[in-house]
Amino acid sequence: MTLGTAGTEALFAFNGTAGQQVSLYVTNSTFPTADSQMIYLIPPGGNTSNAIGTLGLSSSTGIMPSIHLPTTGTYTVFVVPYGTDTGSMTLQLLGPIVVNGLSIGGSPVTTPVNLPGQTYSAAFRGTAGQQISLSYTNLTSCNTFYAIPPLGTISNAIASSSVCGPGTGFLPVILASTDIYTIFIEPEGGSTGSMTLQ
């Protein structure tokens, strides 16, 4: 995105689904770092006053991390330069990295390296009454882990744990139904790296 005329702003639209998680990664900004360029993530039919995410960019890079979309519809990324500032930047909308192969009693799974602000999502099949726990090794950053029930979100996670090193997460959890569950992993801030899950 380039805004070469003072006083101009930029709008970018994308379609989102209720419960979907996104992050906005901004790089290569040439706007003056002494000022704060405002970036808003606006829900369908909304405006800056009810934005679900904001970023005041005062460096060449920035992250609007881990935003959960409340409804299905068209969202807007709105870029408002400070005063008469002009410049350019690169914007990248990120969803979770889908991690395949995680299963109860299965082999360890190593995640790919994420981009700043990018999360992980790993689905597995569980059986009603089954007890699970999650171990994680080779962590290279601080992360929050969530065990999410079928069709759920982090707001109704059945277990969660925030860690900055290897260990066994989640006290044993009893699954309520036979269905697909999700392990959702949220790295802290702009942390990047990989880990091994089992």
JSON list of N, CA and C in Angstrom, two decimals, residues 10-55:
[
{"chain": "A", "resi": 10, "resn": "ALA", "atom": "N", "xyz": [-6.60, 4.67, 3.40]},
{"chain": "A", "resi": 10, "resn": "ALA", "atom": "CA", "xyz": [-6.75, 3.43, 2.62]},
{"chain": "A", "resi": 10, "resn": "ALA", "atom": "C", "xyz": [-7.74, 2.50, 3.30]},
{"chain": "A", "resi": 11, "resn": "LEU", "atom": "N", "xyz": [-8.52, 1.80, 2.46]},
{"chain": "A", "resi": 11, "resn": "LEU", "atom": "CA", "xyz": [-9.48, 0.79, 2.93]},
{"chain": "A", "resi": 11, "resn": "LEU", "atom": "C", "xyz": [-9.21, -0.53, 2.21]},
{"chain": "A", "resi": 12, "resn": "PHE", "atom": "N", "xyz": [-9.20, -1.62, 2.98]},
{"chain": "A", "resi": 12, "resn": "PHE", "atom": "CA", "xyz": [-9.06, -2.95, 2.41]},
{"chain": "A", "resi": 12, "resn": "PHE", "atom": "C", "xyz": [-10.16, -3.82, 2.99]},
{"chain": "A", "resi": 13, "resn": "ALA", "atom": "N", "xyz": [-10.89, -4.53, 2.17]},
{"chain": "A", "resi": 13, "resn": "ALA", "atom": "CA", "xyz": [-12.00, -5.37, 2.63]},
{"chain": "A", "resi": 13, "resn": "ALA", "atom": "C", "xyz": [-11.65, -6.84, 2.49]},
{"chain": "A", "resi": 14, "resn": "PHE", "atom": "N", "xyz": [-12.17, -7.65, 3.42]},
{"chain": "A", "resi": 14, "resn": "PHE", "atom": "CA", "xyz": [-12.04, -9.11, 3.31]},
{"chain": "A", "resi": 14, "resn": "PHE", "atom": "C", "xyz": [-13.26, -9.77, 3.94]},
{"chain": "A", "resi": 15, "resn": "ASN", "atom": "N", "xyz": [-13.58, -10.95, 3.48]},
{"chain": "A", "resi": 15, "resn": "ASN", "atom": "CA", "xyz": [-14.71, -11.71, 4.01]},
{"chain": "A", "resi": 15, "resn": "ASN", "atom": "C", "xyz": [-14.23, -12.60, 5.15]},
{"chain": "A", "resi": 16, "resn": "GLY", "atom": "N", "xyz": [-14.97, -12.57, 6.26]},
{"chain": "A", "resi": 16, "resn": "GLY", "atom": "CA", "xyz": [-14.62, -13.38, 7.41]},
{"chain": "A", "resi": 16, "resn": "GLY", "atom": "C", "xyz": [-15.81, -14.17, 7.91]},
{"chain": "A", "resi": 17, "resn": "THR", "atom": "N", "xyz": [-15.53, -15.19, 8.70]},
{"chain": "A", "resi": 17, "resn": "THR", "atom": "CA", "xyz": [-16.54, -16.08, 9.25]},
{"chain": "A", "resi": 17, "resn": "THR", "atom": "C", "xyz": [-16.56, -15.97, 10.77]},
{"chain": "A", "resi": 18, "resn": "ALA", "atom": "N", "xyz": [-17.74, -16.00, 11.36]},
{"chain": "A", "resi": 18, "resn": "ALA", "atom": "CA", "xyz": [-17.86, -15.92, 12.81]},
{"chain": "A", "resi": 18, "resn": "ALA", "atom": "C", "xyz": [-16.98, -16.97, 13.49]},
{"chain": "A", "resi": 19, "resn": "GLY", "atom": "N", "xyz": [-16.20, -16.54, 14.46]},
{"chain": "A", "resi": 19, "resn": "GLY", "atom": "CA", "xyz": [-15.31, -17.43, 15.19]},
{"chain": "A", "resi": 19, "resn": "GLY", "atom": "C", "xyz": [-13.93, -17.57, 14.58]},
{"chain": "A", "resi": 20, "resn": "GLN", "atom": "N", "xyz": [-13.76, -17.11, 13.35]},
{"chain": "A", "resi": 20, "resn": "GLN", "atom": "CA", "xyz": [-12.46, -17.19, 12.69]},
{"chain": "A", "resi": 20, "resn": "GLN", "atom": "C", "xyz": [-11.45, -16.30, 13.41]},
{"chain": "A", "resi": 21, "resn": "GLN", "atom": "N", "xyz": [-10.20, -16.73, 13.44]},
{"chain": "A", "resi": 21, "resn": "GLN", "atom": "CA", "xyz": [-9.14, -15.96, 14.09]},
{"chain": "A", "resi": 21, "resn": "GLN", "atom": "C", "xyz": [-8.20, -15.41, 13.03]},
{"chain": "A", "resi": 22, "resn": "VAL", "atom": "N", "xyz": [-7.87, -14.12, 13.14]},
{"chain": "A", "resi": 22, "resn": "VAL", "atom": "CA", "xyz": [-6.95, -13.49, 12.19]},
{"chain": "A", "resi": 22, "resn": "VAL", "atom": "C", "xyz": [-5.95, -12.62, 12.95]},
{"chain": "A", "resi": 23, "resn": "SER", "atom": "N", "xyz": [-4.83, -12.36, 12.30]},
{"chain": "A", "resi": 23, "resn": "SER", "atom": "CA", "xyz": [-3.84, -11.40, 12.77]},
{"chain": "A", "resi": 23, "resn": "SER", "atom": "C", "xyz": [-3.44, -10.55, 11.59]},
{"chain": "A", "resi": 24, "resn": "LEU", "atom": "N", "xyz": [-3.04, -9.30, 11.86]},
{"chain": "A", "resi": 24, "resn": "LEU", "atom": "CA", "xyz": [-2.56, -8.41, 10.80]},
{"chain": "A", "resi": 24, "resn": "LEU", "atom": "C", "xyz": [-1.09, -8.13, 11.05]},
{"chain": "A", "resi": 25, "resn": "TYR", "atom": "N", "xyz": [-0.26, -8.42, 10.06]},
{"chain": "A", "resi": 25, "resn": "TYR", "atom": "CA", "xyz": [1.19, -8.25, 10.16]},
{"chain": "A", "resi": 25, "resn": "TYR", "atom": "C", "xyz": [1.59, -7.13, 9.19]},
{"chain": "A", "resi": 26, "resn": "VAL", "atom": "N", "xyz": [2.20, -6.09, 9.72]},
{"chain": "A", "resi": 26, "resn": "VAL", "atom": "CA", "xyz": [2.58, -4.92, 8.92]},
{"chain": "A", "resi": 26, "resn": "VAL", "atom": "C", "xyz": [4.11, -4.83, 8.87]},
{"chain": "A", "resi": 27, "resn": "THR", "atom": "N", "xyz": [4.65, -4.70, 7.66]},
{"chain": "A", "resi": 27, "resn": "THR", "atom": "CA", "xyz": [6.10, -4.59, 7.49]},
{"chain": "A", "resi": 27, "resn": "THR", "atom": "C", "xyz": [6.42, -3.49, 6.48]},
{"chain": "A", "resi": 28, "resn": "ASN", "atom": "N", "xyz": [7.70, -3.15, 6.40]},
{"chain": "A", "resi": 28, "resn": "ASN", "atom": "CA", "xyz": [8.24, -2.26, 5.37]},
{"chain": "A", "resi": 28, "resn": "ASN", "atom": "C", "xyz": [7.61, -0.88, 5.38]},
{"chain": "A", "resi": 29, "resn": "SER", "atom": "N", "xyz": [7.18, -0.38, 6.54]},
{"chain": "A", "resi": 29, "resn": "SER", "atom": "CA", "xyz": [6.58, 0.94, 6.57]},
{"chain": "A", "resi": 29, "resn": "SER", "atom": "C", "xyz": [7.64, 2.01, 6.37]},
{"chain": "A", "resi": 30, "resn": "THR", "atom": "N", "xyz": [7.34, 2.96, 5.47]},
{"chain": "A", "resi": 30, "resn": "THR", "atom": "CA", "xyz": [8.23, 4.10, 5.25]},
{"chain": "A", "resi": 30, "resn": "THR", "atom": "C", "xyz": [7.64, 5.39, 5.81]},
{"chain": "A", "resi": 31, "resn": "PHE", "atom": "N", "xyz": [6.52, 5.27, 6.56]},
{"chain": "A", "resi": 31, "resn": "PHE", "atom": "CA", "xyz": [5.93, 6.44, 7.19]},
{"chain": "A", "resi": 31, "resn": "PHE", "atom": "C", "xyz": [6.85, 6.93, 8.32]},
{"chain": "A", "resi": 32, "resn": "PRO", "atom": "N", "xyz": [6.80, 8.22, 8.65]},
{"chain": "A", "resi": 32, "resn": "PRO", "atom": "CA", "xyz": [7.67, 8.75, 9.72]},
{"chain": "A", "resi": 32, "resn": "PRO", "atom": "C", "xyz": [7.45, 7.99, 11.04]},
{"chain": "A", "resi": 33, "resn": "THR", "atom": "N", "xyz": [8.55, 7.52, 11.64]},
{"chain": "A", "resi": 33, "resn": "THR", "atom": "CA", "xyz": [8.42, 6.75, 12.89]},
{"chain": "A", "resi": 33, "resn": "THR", "atom": "C", "xyz": [8.16, 7.65, 14.09]},
{"chain": "A", "resi": 34, "resn": "ALA", "atom": "N", "xyz": [8.31, 8.96, 13.93]},
{"chain": "A", "resi": 34, "resn": "ALA", "atom": "CA", "xyz": [8.02, 9.87, 15.03]},
{"chain": "A", "resi": 34, "resn": "ALA", "atom": "C", "xyz": [6.53, 10.02, 15.26]},
{"chain": "A", "resi": 35, "resn": "ASP", "atom": "N", "xyz": [5.73, 9.61, 14.29]},
{"chain": "A", "resi": 35, "resn": "ASP", "atom": "CA", "xyz": [4.27, 9.71, 14.38]},
{"chain": "A", "resi": 35, "resn": "ASP", "atom": "C", "xyz": [3.65, 8.33, 14.48]},
{"chain": "A", "resi": 36, "resn": "SER", "atom": "N", "xyz": [2.39, 8.27, 14.87]},
{"chain": "A", "resi": 36, "resn": "SER", "atom": "CA", "xyz": [1.68, 7.01, 14.98]},
{"chain": "A", "resi": 36, "resn": "SER", "atom": "C", "xyz": [0.63, 6.92, 13.88]},
{"chain": "A", "resi": 37, "resn": "GLN", "atom": "N", "xyz": [0.83, 6.00, 12.95]},
{"chain": "A", "resi": 37, "resn": "GLN", "atom": "CA", "xyz": [-0.14, 5.77, 11.89]},
{"chain": "A", "resi": 37, "resn": "GLN", "atom": "C", "xyz": [-1.18, 4.78, 12.41]},
{"chain": "A", "resi": 38, "resn": "MET", "atom": "N", "xyz": [-2.45, 5.14, 12.35]},
{"chain": "A", "resi": 38, "resn": "MET", "atom": "CA", "xyz": [-3.50, 4.31, 12.94]},
{"chain": "A", "resi": 38, "resn": "MET", "atom": "C", "xyz": [-4.06, 3.31, 11.93]},
{"chain": "A", "resi": 39, "resn": "ILE", "atom": "N", "xyz": [-4.18, 2.05, 12.37]},
{"chain": "A", "resi": 39, "resn": "ILE", "atom": "CA", "xyz": [-4.78, 1.01, 11.55]},
{"chain": "A", "resi": 39, "resn": "ILE", "atom": "C", "xyz": [-5.90, 0.37, 12.37]},
{"chain": "A", "resi": 40, "resn": "TYR", "atom": "N", "xyz": [-7.08, 0.28, 11.77]},
{"chain": "A", "resi": 40, "resn": "TYR", "atom": "CA", "xyz": [-8.26, -0.24, 12.46]},
{"chain": "A", "resi": 40, "resn": "TYR", "atom": "C", "xyz": [-8.77, -1.49, 11.73]},
{"chain": "A", "resi": 41, "resn": "LEU", "atom": "N", "xyz": [-9.25, -2.45, 12.49]},
{"chain": "A", "resi": 41, "resn": "LEU", "atom": "CA", "xyz": [-9.97, -3.59, 11.92]},
{"chain": "A", "resi": 41, "resn": "LEU", "atom": "C", "xyz": [-11.44, -3.41, 12.30]},
{"chain": "A", "resi": 42, "resn": "ILE", "atom": "N", "xyz": [-12.28, -3.17, 11.31]},
{"chain": "A", "resi": 42, "resn": "ILE", "atom": "CA", "xyz": [-13.66, -2.74, 11.53]},
{"chain": "A", "resi": 42, "resn": "ILE", "atom": "C", "xyz": [-14.61, -3.86, 11.13]},
{"chain": "A", "resi": 43, "resn": "PRO", "atom": "N", "xyz": [-15.58, -4.18, 12.01]},
{"chain": "A", "resi": 43, "resn": "PRO", "atom": "CA", "xyz": [-16.53, -5.26, 11.72]},
{"chain": "A", "resi": 43, "resn": "PRO", "atom": "C", "xyz": [-17.56, -4.84, 10.68]},
{"chain": "A", "resi": 44, "resn": "PRO", "atom": "N", "xyz": [-18.33, -5.77, 10.14]},
{"chain": "A", "resi": 44, "resn": "PRO", "atom": "CA", "xyz": [-19.37, -5.43, 9.16]},
{"chain": "A", "resi": 44, "resn": "PRO", "atom": "C", "xyz": [-20.33, -4.37, 9.72]},
{"chain": "A", "resi": 45, "resn": "GLY", "atom": "N", "xyz": [-20.54, -3.32, 8.92]},
{"chain": "A", "resi": 45, "resn": "GLY", "atom": "CA", "xyz": [-21.44, -2.25, 9.32]},
{"chain": "A", "resi": 45, "resn": "GLY", "atom": "C", "xyz": [-20.90, -1.33, 10.40]},
{"chain": "A", "resi": 46, "resn": "GLY", "atom": "N", "xyz": [-19.63, -1.50, 10.78]},
{"chain": "A", "resi": 46, "resn": "GLY", "atom": "CA", "xyz": [-19.07, -0.73, 11.88]},
{"chain": "A", "resi": 46, "resn": "GLY", "atom": "C", "xyz": [-18.26, 0.48, 11.43]},
{"chain": "A", "resi": 47, "resn": "ASN", "atom": "N", "xyz": [-17.57, 1.08, 12.38]},
{"chain": "A", "resi": 47, "resn": "ASN", "atom": "CA", "xyz": [-16.69, 2.22, 12.11]},
{"chain": "A", "resi": 47, "resn": "ASN", "atom": "C", "xyz": [-15.55, 2.19, 13.12]},
{"chain": "A", "resi": 48, "resn": "THR", "atom": "N", "xyz": [-14.73, 3.23, 13.13]},
{"chain": "A", "resi": 48, "resn": "THR", "atom": "CA", "xyz": [-13.55, 3.21, 14.01]},
{"chain": "A", "resi": 48, "resn": "THR", "atom": "C", "xyz": [-13.93, 3.18, 15.49]},
{"chain": "A", "resi": 49, "resn": "SER", "atom": "N", "xyz": [-15.12, 3.66, 15.84]},
{"chain": "A", "resi": 49, "resn": "SER", "atom": "CA", "xyz": [-15.50, 3.70, 17.25]},
{"chain": "A", "resi": 49, "resn": "SER", "atom": "C", "xyz": [-15.79, 2.31, 17.82]},
{"chain": "A", "resi": 50, "resn": "ASN", "atom": "N", "xyz": [-16.12, 1.33, 16.95]},
{"chain": "A", "resi": 50, "resn": "ASN", "atom": "CA", "xyz": [-16.35, -0.03, 17.46]},
{"chain": "A", "resi": 50, "resn": "ASN", "atom": "C", "xyz": [-15.42, -1.04, 16.78]},
{"chain": "A", "resi": 51, "resn": "ALA", "atom": "N", "xyz": [-14.23, -0.55, 16.40]},
{"chain": "A", "resi": 51, "resn": "ALA", "atom": "CA", "xyz": [-13.23, -1.43, 15.79]},
{"chain": "A", "resi": 51, "resn": "ALA", "atom": "C", "xyz": [-12.91, -2.57, 16.75]},
{"chain": "A", "resi": 52, "resn": "ILE", "atom": "N", "xyz": [-12.70, -3.76, 16.20]},
{"chain": "A", "resi": 52, "resn": "ILE", "atom": "CA", "xyz": [-12.37, -4.92, 17.04]},
{"chain": "A", "resi": 52, "resn": "ILE", "atom": "C", "xyz": [-10.85, -5.10, 17.17]},
{"chain": "A", "resi": 53, "resn": "GLY", "atom": "N", "xyz": [-10.09, -4.25, 16.49]},
{"chain": "A", "resi": 53, "resn": "GLY", "atom": "CA", "xyz": [-8.64, -4.26, 16.62]},
{"chain": "A", "resi": 53, "resn": "GLY", "atom": "C", "xyz": [-8.07, -2.93, 16.18]},
{"chain": "A", "resi": 54, "resn": "THR", "atom": "N", "xyz": [-7.03, -2.45, 16.88]},
{"chain": "A", "resi": 54, "resn": "THR", "atom": "CA", "xyz": [-6.36, -1.21, 16.48]},
{"chain": "A", "resi": 54, "resn": "THR", "atom": "C", "xyz": [-4.85, -1.39, 16.61]},
{"chain": "A", "resi": 55, "resn": "LEU", "atom": "N", "xyz": [-4.13, -0.67, 15.80]},
{"chain": "A", "resi": 55, "resn": "LEU", "atom": "CA", "xyz": [-2.67, -0.67, 15.85]},
{"chain": "A", "resi": 55, "resn": "LEU", "atom": "C", "xyz": [-2.18, 0.74, 15.58]}
]
